[in-house]
Amino acid sequence: MSDSDRNPTPNADSEDATSASEASEHAQGEAVAAPDPIEQLTAERDKLKDQLLRTMADFDNFRKRARRDAEDALRRGREDTVRDFLPIVDNLERAVEASRGSTDVAAVVSGVEMVLRGFDDVASRMGISRVVAKGERFDPTLHDAIQQVESAEHPPGTVLTEVVAGYRIGERLLRAAMVVVAKAPAPQPAAPASDEQADSE
């Protein structure tokens, strides 16, 4: 075996060293070029946090705007309702003024009836209707019984009198009617036996 076979040439060693050095530099370059996962996650977290804060601020603004819009709608609804009832108040005031010097009761009654018709017109435009009570079967969802009266002429549970009118808006009850309801008469006690019957026995 020759010397050249036993000892590799110095040129081959230096080539191997150069290749190893280049590979090491290349690996370091890749490590430097590859982004740090912690920095990536931190940047992503900051971005998501910023988006969350913006979304929360947008939602808070939306909630405030919705509350303000609801309050405005409620106020406008009240204004419209009061505006519709003002002519009724005007007519009531006229009826009171006219009745002060009048001895004609029929004219006063006629004026008050006119005001009630005005109220009914405004109420019906708003979808408000009166709860039918008198002569109807007592319904606890529509009527409040304030008294029960014995009645032989009416079946038990029949509304005899409406004390305070009830109203609903659409299908929703605004106020239950206060009513007097019929109940079955109490059984009459048996008549005492007469003295003659007692003597004959």
mmCIF file of N, CA and C in Angstrom, residues 2 5 29 39 47 56 59 63 77 79 81 87 90 93 97 106 112 128 134 139 142 153 157 169 171 197 201:
data_model
loop_
_atom_site.group_PDB
_atom_site.id
_atom_site.type_symbol
_atom_site.label_atom_id
_atom_site.label_comp_id
_atom_site.label_asym_id
_atom_site.label_seq_id
_atom_site.Cartn_x
_atom_site.Cartn_y
_atom_site.Cartn_z
ATOM 1 N N SER A 2 0.543 2.171 -0.809
ATOM 2 C CA SER A 2 1.376 3.364 -0.954
ATOM 3 C C SER A 2 1.009 4.385 0.083
ATOM 4 N N ASP A 5 -2.240 6.110 -0.420
ATOM 5 C CA ASP A 5 -3.459 5.397 -0.028
ATOM 6 C C ASP A 5 -3.681 5.484 1.469
ATOM 7 N N GLY A 29 -28.029 29.949 8.958
ATOM 8 C CA GLY A 29 -28.790 30.906 8.149
ATOM 9 C C GLY A 29 -30.263 30.541 8.113
ATOM 10 N N GLU A 39 -42.334 34.726 18.878
ATOM 11 C CA GLU A 39 -42.640 36.049 18.318
ATOM 12 C C GLU A 39 -43.881 35.984 17.436
ATOM 13 N N LYS A 47 -52.590 40.862 17.625
ATOM 14 C CA LYS A 47 -53.548 41.151 16.553
ATOM 15 C C LYS A 47 -54.968 40.751 16.972
ATOM 16 N N MET A 56 -65.472 44.619 20.740
ATOM 17 C CA MET A 56 -66.163 44.994 21.977
ATOM 18 C C MET A 56 -66.616 46.451 21.923
ATOM 19 N N PHE A 59 -69.593 46.664 19.593
ATOM 20 C CA PHE A 59 -70.800 46.130 20.228
ATOM 21 C C PHE A 59 -71.339 47.097 21.275
ATOM 22 N N ARG A 63 -74.979 48.701 21.221
ATOM 23 C CA ARG A 63 -75.914 48.596 22.345
ATOM 24 C C ARG A 63 -76.415 49.982 22.767
ATOM 25 N N GLY A 77 -93.809 57.367 20.359
ATOM 26 C CA GLY A 77 -95.092 56.675 20.533
ATOM 27 C C GLY A 77 -95.961 57.364 21.566
ATOM 28 N N GLU A 79 -95.761 60.524 22.438
ATOM 29 C CA GLU A 79 -96.180 61.809 21.867
ATOM 30 C C GLU A 79 -97.363 61.621 20.927
ATOM 31 N N THR A 81 -99.553 59.204 20.916
ATOM 32 C CA THR A 81 -100.734 58.814 21.692
ATOM 33 C C THR A 81 -101.360 60.022 22.360
ATOM 34 N N PRO A 87 -107.621 66.106 21.478
ATOM 35 C CA PRO A 87 -108.965 66.567 21.103
ATOM 36 C C PRO A 87 -110.047 66.074 22.069
ATOM 37 N N ASP A 90 -109.939 68.355 24.947
ATOM 38 C CA ASP A 90 -110.567 69.622 24.542
ATOM 39 C C ASP A 90 -112.085 69.514 24.607
ATOM 40 N N GLU A 93 -113.324 69.517 28.189
ATOM 41 C CA GLU A 93 -113.305 70.874 28.751
ATOM 42 C C GLU A 93 -114.489 71.686 28.233
ATOM 43 N N GLU A 97 -117.532 73.309 30.493
ATOM 44 C CA GLU A 97 -117.892 74.733 30.405
ATOM 45 C C GLU A 97 -119.360 74.904 30.012
ATOM 46 N N ALA A 106 -129.990 66.777 29.323
ATOM 47 C CA ALA A 106 -129.880 65.985 28.094
ATOM 48 C C ALA A 106 -128.740 66.506 27.222
ATOM 49 N N VAL A 112 -121.184 64.551 26.666
ATOM 50 C CA VAL A 112 -120.294 63.528 27.232
ATOM 51 C C VAL A 112 -120.277 62.291 26.335
ATOM 52 N N ILE A 128 -107.048 49.354 20.292
ATOM 53 C CA ILE A 128 -107.551 49.134 21.650
ATOM 54 C C ILE A 128 -109.035 48.812 21.561
ATOM 55 N N LYS A 134 -120.495 42.161 30.549
ATOM 56 C CA LYS A 134 -121.858 41.960 31.039
ATOM 57 C C LYS A 134 -122.578 40.879 30.240
ATOM 58 N N ASP A 139 -114.564 35.030 33.017
ATOM 59 C CA ASP A 139 -113.283 34.533 32.500
ATOM 60 C C ASP A 139 -112.169 35.185 33.316
ATOM 61 N N LEU A 142 -109.802 37.665 31.754
ATOM 62 C CA LEU A 142 -110.304 38.959 31.276
ATOM 63 C C LEU A 142 -111.016 39.760 32.357
ATOM 64 N N GLU A 153 -132.074 34.084 38.450
ATOM 65 C CA GLU A 153 -132.345 34.318 37.022
ATOM 66 C C GLU A 153 -131.149 34.007 36.126
ATOM 67 N N GLY A 157 -121.709 32.031 37.693
ATOM 68 C CA GLY A 157 -120.541 32.362 36.874
ATOM 69 C C GLY A 157 -120.824 33.362 35.782
ATOM 70 N N ILE A 169 -105.278 45.577 23.974
ATOM 71 C CA ILE A 169 -104.681 46.114 22.747
ATOM 72 C C ILE A 169 -104.250 44.901 21.930
ATOM 73 N N GLU A 171 -104.357 41.331 21.128
ATOM 74 C CA GLU A 171 -104.714 40.180 21.970
ATOM 75 C C GLU A 171 -104.204 40.337 23.402
ATOM 76 N N GLN A 197 -149.793 20.278 62.866
ATOM 77 C CA GLN A 197 -149.197 19.006 62.460
ATOM 78 C C GLN A 197 -148.546 18.335 63.651
ATOM 79 N N GLU A 201 -149.815 14.544 65.513
ATOM 80 C CA GLU A 201 -148.924 13.387 65.636
ATOM 81 C C GLU A 201 -148.917 13.007 67.061
#
